[in-house]
Amino acid sequence: METRITELLGCEYPLIQGGMAWVAEHTLASAVSNAGGVGLIAGGNAPIDYLREQIRLCKEKTDKPFGVNIMLMSPNADDLAQLVIDEGVKVVTTGAGNPAKFIPAWKEAGIKVIPVIPSVALAKRMEKAGADAVVAEGTESGGHIGENTTMCLVPQVVDALEIPVIAAGGVADGRGIAAAFMLGAEGVQIGTRFLASEEAQIHPTFKELVLKAKDTDSIVTGRYTGHPCRGVKTKFAKQLANGEKDGTLSPEEFENLTVGALRRAVVDGNVESGSFLCGAIAGMVNEIKPCADIVKEIMDGASMLLNK
Ligand code: TUI
């Protein structure tokens, strides 16, 4: 399935793995790359020395292209922007901000630059700034999200840009890819499906929550802080949502409760105070498999539908 994305990234399939903070480390990223997609290591808020090690370990595990996701709200974003150049990373995606100031240096270093964007306006700014492609991320996605849905956002971004568009949000099988392609996307980004992979180095409780989730089991919290996030509707997430709704939690109290909550979910499996970020498609994820099987199954399904 060749598109401008497979050509741009030098991969077999037009599929990149989501840059999930605390989740996307070298074991997962290399497994997705070895399966023919493009795996990503997530920068999140992690220290630079840890990320340098992750990049080097990933290179040991795969000779296929892989990338790094830079979360632009991280205090380490500037250092990570330089690290990807120093370490010869081939692909960079960005999230939670506008990466325009970094793009010239990344292009100079030969890096393929793919900002994740939640709106047409930002997509246009990224194309002007020199991005090679964009990920148009619908509100169905896990983690930090915008308001527009994948179904509405993707075709509008496709119409507005010349560069290729990767669709994200609500894609977890071949039907999702086929649908994204019908909207004009030339690739997909998939996150939630890989939470339930053998290689995902996350607490078993997190995998269980994803496997058990139904269609209505994700929730968005934190709109009033300016950083809305989608995750599993645990008791803790419902408490946050209620506090936000009825005004019993101020934005400051909300922020205090959620500091470190991603780590508590991913590393500790702590359901009392952890934020288990995942997409609205979690209800469709019912089995833990190796990444190679997940990628093959998804791509076979997509090919079958698109060849019909
Ligand atoms: O970035 C993500 N998803 C994330 S980041 C994350 S870690 C985090 N922790 C606490 C608070 C916030 C994040 C967990 N999940 N997805 C890509 C994405 N980017 N979604 C939305 C955006 C975005 C939002 C605003 C991109 C650009 C943007 O631009 C604003 C501007 O500066 O113009």
XYZ file of C-alpha atoms and ligand atoms in Angstrom:
341
model
C 0.000 0.000 0.000
C 2.224 2.791 -1.278
C 1.353 6.429 -0.640
C 3.313 9.658 -0.301
C 3.718 8.711 3.378
C 5.451 5.365 2.713
C 7.652 7.171 0.177
C 8.439 10.008 2.605
C 9.235 7.768 5.560
C 10.726 4.773 3.741
C 8.401 2.301 5.470
C 6.368 -0.634 4.182
C 2.990 0.506 5.515
C 1.490 4.023 5.845
C 1.016 3.509 9.574
C 2.708 5.368 12.398
C 2.361 4.594 16.089
C 1.045 7.317 18.381
C 3.611 9.135 20.531
C 1.964 8.191 23.807
C 3.686 9.829 26.776
C 5.202 7.300 29.236
C 4.005 4.434 26.986
C 5.931 4.806 23.762
C 9.453 3.673 24.605
C 12.011 1.784 22.522
C 10.538 -1.726 22.900
C 7.182 -0.676 21.477
C 8.630 1.688 18.879
C 11.100 -0.860 17.506
C 8.396 -3.550 17.382
C 6.111 -1.328 15.300
C 8.971 -0.355 12.988
C 10.034 -3.978 12.583
C 6.412 -4.783 11.689
C 6.584 -2.358 8.746
C 5.074 0.764 10.314
C 6.907 3.657 11.921
C 7.330 3.350 15.685
C 7.718 6.447 17.829
C 9.480 7.130 21.101
C 7.512 9.688 23.103
C 9.460 12.543 24.647
C 6.661 13.433 27.075
C 8.211 15.213 30.042
C 11.081 12.715 30.278
C 14.690 13.720 31.048
C 17.032 14.097 28.086
C 19.492 11.408 29.214
C 16.665 8.868 29.353
C 15.513 9.830 25.852
C 19.047 9.643 24.423
C 19.270 6.104 25.809
C 15.849 5.185 24.392
C 16.864 6.393 20.917
C 20.105 4.405 21.063
C 18.338 1.263 22.316
C 15.779 1.587 19.521
C 18.578 1.743 16.941
C 19.939 -1.507 18.379
C 16.557 -3.218 17.991
C 15.653 -2.066 14.484
C 17.316 -0.918 11.314
C 13.935 0.318 10.042
C 12.862 3.962 10.270
C 11.525 5.116 13.624
C 10.781 8.542 15.055
C 10.485 10.669 18.168
C 7.404 12.575 19.316
C 8.145 15.894 20.997
C 5.508 17.152 23.418
C 6.007 20.886 23.053
C 4.658 21.756 26.513
C 7.517 19.817 28.085
C 10.188 21.910 29.807
C 12.687 19.697 27.923
C 11.255 20.421 24.454
C 14.155 22.676 23.375
C 16.765 20.130 24.471
C 14.896 17.268 22.825
C 14.599 19.312 19.613
C 18.416 19.401 19.562
C 18.839 15.777 20.707
C 16.932 14.397 17.701
C 19.389 16.261 15.448
C 22.443 15.066 17.393
C 21.244 11.445 17.408
C 20.346 11.373 13.694
C 16.653 10.640 14.248
C 14.897 10.419 10.869
C 11.308 11.333 11.764
C 9.891 13.822 14.281
C 6.254 14.318 15.186
C 5.167 17.058 17.579
C 2.151 17.566 19.814
C 0.512 20.065 22.152
C 1.867 23.182 20.457
C 3.326 24.905 17.415
C 6.798 23.604 16.422
C 7.475 26.269 13.732
C 10.608 27.652 15.419
C 12.312 24.230 15.291
C 11.417 23.269 11.726
C 14.302 24.990 9.829
C 16.967 23.233 11.941
C 15.208 19.858 11.639
C 14.901 20.227 7.861
C 18.565 21.211 7.661
C 19.375 17.938 9.485
C 17.289 15.939 6.976
C 14.565 15.082 9.484
C 11.046 14.424 8.205
C 8.819 16.744 10.214
C 5.204 15.785 10.963
C 3.324 18.052 13.399
C 0.151 16.714 14.991
C -2.580 19.310 14.517
C -6.202 19.622 15.717
C -7.359 22.317 13.243
C -7.143 23.464 9.624
C -5.632 26.817 10.676
C -2.687 25.166 12.412
C -2.278 22.683 9.556
C -1.882 25.573 7.098
C 0.668 27.266 9.358
C 2.646 24.018 9.540
C 2.686 23.578 5.768
C 3.936 27.169 5.363
C 6.590 26.539 8.025
C 7.984 23.605 5.999
C 6.363 20.482 7.493
C 6.606 17.360 5.310
C 3.188 16.029 6.361
C 0.719 16.537 9.197
C -1.190 14.223 11.502
C -4.795 15.471 11.600
C -5.889 14.287 15.016
C -9.584 14.028 15.829
C -11.074 14.380 19.278
C -11.617 10.597 19.409
C -7.895 10.270 20.185
C -6.457 9.548 23.582
C -4.508 12.124 25.543
C -4.435 15.853 24.819
C -7.063 16.576 22.166
C -8.779 19.253 20.115
C -12.532 19.541 19.532
C -13.021 18.475 15.918
C -13.781 14.859 15.021
C -11.603 12.760 12.709
C -14.475 12.473 10.209
C -14.813 16.282 9.954
C -11.173 17.319 10.421
C -9.373 15.001 8.000
C -11.146 15.931 4.726
C -10.965 19.639 5.577
C -7.224 19.414 6.239
C -6.757 17.342 3.060
C -8.552 20.046 1.049
C -6.511 22.836 2.619
C -3.012 21.363 2.146
C -0.724 20.112 -0.615
C 1.405 17.952 1.719
C 0.136 14.477 2.705
C -2.179 14.026 5.661
C -2.099 11.227 8.231
C -5.405 10.606 10.028
C -5.563 9.933 13.767
C -8.329 9.353 16.242
C -10.620 6.348 16.202
C -8.519 4.126 13.952
C -7.791 0.647 15.283
C -8.471 -1.768 12.425
C -8.567 -2.118 8.650
C -11.977 -0.455 8.439
C -10.574 2.652 10.103
C -7.712 2.836 7.613
C -10.018 2.328 4.646
C -12.321 5.061 5.983
C -9.387 7.432 6.565
C -8.202 6.843 2.996
C -11.688 7.603 1.678
C -11.424 10.954 3.503
C -8.215 11.656 1.591
C -5.630 10.640 4.200
C -2.497 8.872 2.938
C -1.597 7.323 6.260
C -2.901 6.692 9.750
C -1.571 7.138 13.257
C -2.662 4.458 15.705
C -2.134 4.656 19.454
C -4.777 2.879 21.526
C -4.550 -0.446 19.646
C -0.869 -0.689 20.603
C -1.640 -0.282 24.313
C -2.893 -3.869 24.103
C 0.261 -5.189 22.464
C 2.691 -7.657 23.987
C 5.514 -5.155 23.567
C 3.790 -2.214 25.322
C 5.763 -1.781 28.547
C 2.802 -0.639 30.634
C 1.304 -1.929 33.862
C -0.984 -4.971 33.320
C -3.814 -3.014 34.954
C -3.647 -0.484 32.099
C -3.943 -3.263 29.503
C -6.865 -4.773 31.441
C -8.684 -1.429 31.506
C -8.304 -1.090 27.730
C -9.451 -4.672 27.096
C -12.487 -4.236 29.356
C -13.468 -0.802 28.032
C -16.799 -0.503 26.218
C -17.729 2.150 23.661
C -18.838 4.551 26.405
C -15.844 4.028 28.692
C -13.656 6.967 27.703
C -14.056 10.460 29.149
C -12.583 13.907 28.503
C -11.401 15.889 31.507
C -9.590 19.190 31.896
C -11.317 21.334 29.279
C -11.373 24.215 31.779
C -7.596 24.031 32.271
C -7.039 24.463 28.532
C -5.554 20.947 28.310
C -8.429 18.550 27.663
C -7.367 14.915 27.865
C -9.228 11.720 26.954
C -8.705 8.583 28.990
C -10.380 5.574 30.540
C -13.463 6.499 32.589
C -12.173 5.299 35.949
C -13.589 6.439 39.300
C -10.721 8.950 39.527
C -11.464 10.350 36.032
C -15.159 10.667 36.942
C -14.227 12.538 40.141
C -12.151 14.968 38.068
C -14.964 15.397 35.551
C -17.554 15.995 38.299
C -15.291 18.464 40.128
C -14.801 20.338 36.874
C -18.519 20.344 36.115
C -19.915 21.356 39.495
C -17.097 23.789 40.338
C -15.909 21.942 43.470
C -12.405 21.570 41.923
C -10.641 24.759 40.873
C -8.384 24.496 37.801
C -5.389 24.735 40.181
C -6.686 21.867 42.333
C -7.322 19.872 39.156
C -3.749 20.462 37.993
C -2.407 19.428 41.416
C -4.373 16.172 41.320
C -3.171 15.326 37.807
C 0.539 16.126 38.207
C 2.319 12.789 37.805
C -0.957 11.011 36.993
C 0.304 9.563 33.688
C 3.230 7.941 35.437
C 0.968 6.599 38.204
C -1.183 4.949 35.527
C 1.485 3.562 33.209
C 4.155 2.539 35.727
C 2.177 1.839 38.904
C -1.212 0.812 37.468
C -2.701 3.039 40.149
C -6.455 3.319 39.497
C -7.019 5.579 42.538
C -4.996 8.517 41.198
C -3.623 7.604 37.770
C -4.781 8.911 34.369
C -5.058 6.023 31.905
C -5.039 7.943 28.633
C -6.635 6.141 25.709
C -8.809 6.822 22.687
C -12.554 6.387 22.280
C -11.874 3.312 20.123
C -10.683 1.335 23.194
C -14.069 -0.427 23.198
C -12.992 -2.214 20.020
C -9.663 -3.410 21.435
C -10.232 -6.841 22.942
C -7.041 -8.866 22.652
C -3.358 -8.519 23.494
C -1.174 -9.480 20.533
C 2.362 -8.904 19.302
C 2.750 -5.668 17.294
C 3.660 -7.672 14.186
C 0.292 -9.476 14.305
C -1.606 -6.255 15.015
C -0.004 -4.458 12.075
C -0.480 -7.397 9.702
C -4.107 -7.884 10.688
C -4.911 -4.181 10.325
C -3.125 -3.810 6.989
C -4.616 -7.019 5.551
C -8.068 -5.787 6.558
C -7.471 -2.395 4.967
C -6.104 -3.886 1.727
C -9.074 -6.194 1.409
C -11.555 -3.345 1.799
C -9.682 -0.907 -0.428
C -9.291 -3.509 -3.188
C -13.009 -4.329 -3.193
O -0.098 15.932 22.161
C -0.972 15.130 21.983
N -1.386 14.271 22.936
C -0.900 14.223 24.209
S 0.364 15.112 24.828
C 0.158 14.428 26.318
S 1.115 14.847 27.697
C 0.235 16.141 28.354
N 0.192 16.195 29.642
C -0.467 17.175 30.254
C -1.112 18.155 29.546
C -1.104 18.096 28.208
C -0.407 17.069 27.586
C -0.843 13.531 26.289
N -1.400 13.433 25.109
N -1.611 15.048 20.798
C -1.325 15.944 19.731
C -2.112 17.181 19.882
N -1.608 18.333 19.681
N -3.391 17.269 20.239
C -3.714 18.595 20.212
C -2.561 19.257 19.867
C -2.314 20.644 19.682
C -2.970 21.615 20.423
C -2.667 22.965 20.215
C -1.371 21.021 18.734
C -1.085 22.339 18.543
C -1.731 23.305 19.267
O -1.363 24.563 18.972
C -1.657 25.639 19.780
C -0.848 26.770 19.240
O 0.211 27.020 19.803
O -1.237 27.322 18.203
